[in-house]
């Protein structure tokens, strides 16, 4: 009898704890039960096609609504006639002062409709403040999931076809991992990629898949429809499975390897990426195209609170993360005499007043896009004076 009472009491305590945890998640953290969304790859695949040089590119003239699996945003993806996620280029006779913008998902504008991408905002603000004729035009050559090697290969082509007046490379510490994935399938000579190997499977590698866990359909995931606690448990188990091979600081397995690790480890992690940045800068110099490198921070480097879901997924330690990658990039820029600006400190200060990143996605929030867009507009205006464009 006592044993039965003991078991009943234990069960009661467990139930009370579960109910308390569920109530805390619902009423304090304001979380609600939701289905897991595992159809992201299917939606994004409609945008992509295989490219024998860079691996994957956007299909031309596509309009596709994309909802992030985390629910952070729903955006309309629009691509143009030259496979870029950008506005239509129009006739090639159109005279514009073209500024090529290189980078990854941040520079492309993942998380924003195209008119809110920071490169487009900068374009609009510069033209509103100047009387230049012809006006400037930012051309977004950046693409989600790209490393520096793919940007270099895209730049080789666009320097010829677009003939830009300047090039701006938004470098992030996601690139060491992206480059490790691309370069293992690439033809590399003297450390520089020239395209993919001929035996590589002709299927595009979709971006953003590593930023979301696919939760298997089982009892726990079905229970998540009515229980936040079950949702968290199913998510945690899926994250553990996804990170089974994760080695912190290893560019092959760690999406954030460019941000975390020892000083020597960071230098090694960035080596291949910065090698390709240097090649692109040298190519620009040979063509007399002014080149600027802008180093963007990752969310944990500017805020101790933002990007909570991403921190859980990638096992990021609590608190503000150090920006030891800044020294690596600045040393490279000094060595190669490349104009270089780090936005880590300015964005940290701006992040004290508003959230510059989404809670889960590796993407700038609307406030973040606005901030970078305004900063970029002012930088372009200063740069144009140096380049001799009067406004």
Short mmCIF file of N, CA and C in Angstrom, two decimals, residues 32-36 218-232 234:
data_model
loop_
_atom_site.label_atom_id
_atom_site.label_comp_id
_atom_site.label_asym_id
_atom_site.label_seq_id
_atom_site.Cartn_x
_atom_site.Cartn_y
_atom_site.Cartn_z
N UNK A 32 4.09 28.85 -28.32
CA UNK A 32 2.84 28.15 -28.62
C UNK A 32 3.16 26.86 -29.36
N UNK A 33 2.31 25.83 -29.21
CA UNK A 33 2.53 24.59 -29.96
C UNK A 33 2.45 24.86 -31.46
N UNK A 34 3.24 24.10 -32.23
CA UNK A 34 3.24 24.31 -33.68
C UNK A 34 3.71 23.05 -34.38
N UNK A 35 3.28 22.84 -35.62
CA UNK A 35 3.78 21.69 -36.38
C UNK A 35 5.20 21.95 -36.85
N UNK A 36 5.97 20.89 -37.02
CA UNK A 36 7.31 21.04 -37.59
C UNK A 36 7.18 21.16 -39.10
N UNK A 218 6.96 11.19 -35.60
CA UNK A 218 6.77 10.15 -34.59
C UNK A 218 5.79 10.67 -33.54
N UNK A 219 5.62 9.90 -32.48
CA UNK A 219 4.65 10.28 -31.44
C UNK A 219 4.99 11.63 -30.84
N UNK A 220 6.28 11.87 -30.58
CA UNK A 220 6.69 13.11 -29.93
C UNK A 220 6.41 14.32 -30.82
N UNK A 221 6.71 14.20 -32.12
CA UNK A 221 6.47 15.34 -33.01
C UNK A 221 4.98 15.59 -33.19
N UNK A 222 4.16 14.53 -33.12
CA UNK A 222 2.71 14.74 -33.19
C UNK A 222 2.19 15.38 -31.91
N UNK A 223 2.78 15.00 -30.78
CA UNK A 223 2.39 15.59 -29.50
C UNK A 223 2.76 17.08 -29.46
N UNK A 224 3.76 17.47 -30.26
CA UNK A 224 4.18 18.87 -30.31
C UNK A 224 3.09 19.79 -30.82
N UNK A 225 2.08 19.23 -31.47
CA UNK A 225 0.96 20.03 -31.95
C UNK A 225 0.14 20.62 -30.80
N UNK A 226 0.22 19.99 -29.64
CA UNK A 226 -0.56 20.47 -28.49
C UNK A 226 0.31 20.81 -27.29
N UNK A 227 1.60 20.50 -27.35
CA UNK A 227 2.47 20.71 -26.20
C UNK A 227 3.77 21.39 -26.61
N UNK A 228 4.05 22.54 -26.00
CA UNK A 228 5.31 23.23 -26.26
C UNK A 228 6.47 22.41 -25.72
N UNK A 229 6.26 21.76 -24.58
CA UNK A 229 7.30 20.93 -23.99
C UNK A 229 7.69 19.79 -24.92
N UNK A 230 6.69 19.16 -25.53
CA UNK A 230 6.97 18.09 -26.49
C UNK A 230 7.71 18.63 -27.71
N UNK A 231 7.34 19.84 -28.13
CA UNK A 231 8.02 20.48 -29.27
C UNK A 231 9.50 20.65 -28.95
N UNK A 232 9.77 21.20 -27.76
CA UNK A 232 11.16 21.42 -27.35
C UNK A 232 11.93 20.10 -27.27
N UNK A 234 11.30 17.20 -28.87
CA UNK A 234 11.52 16.66 -30.21
C UNK A 234 12.62 17.44 -30.93
#
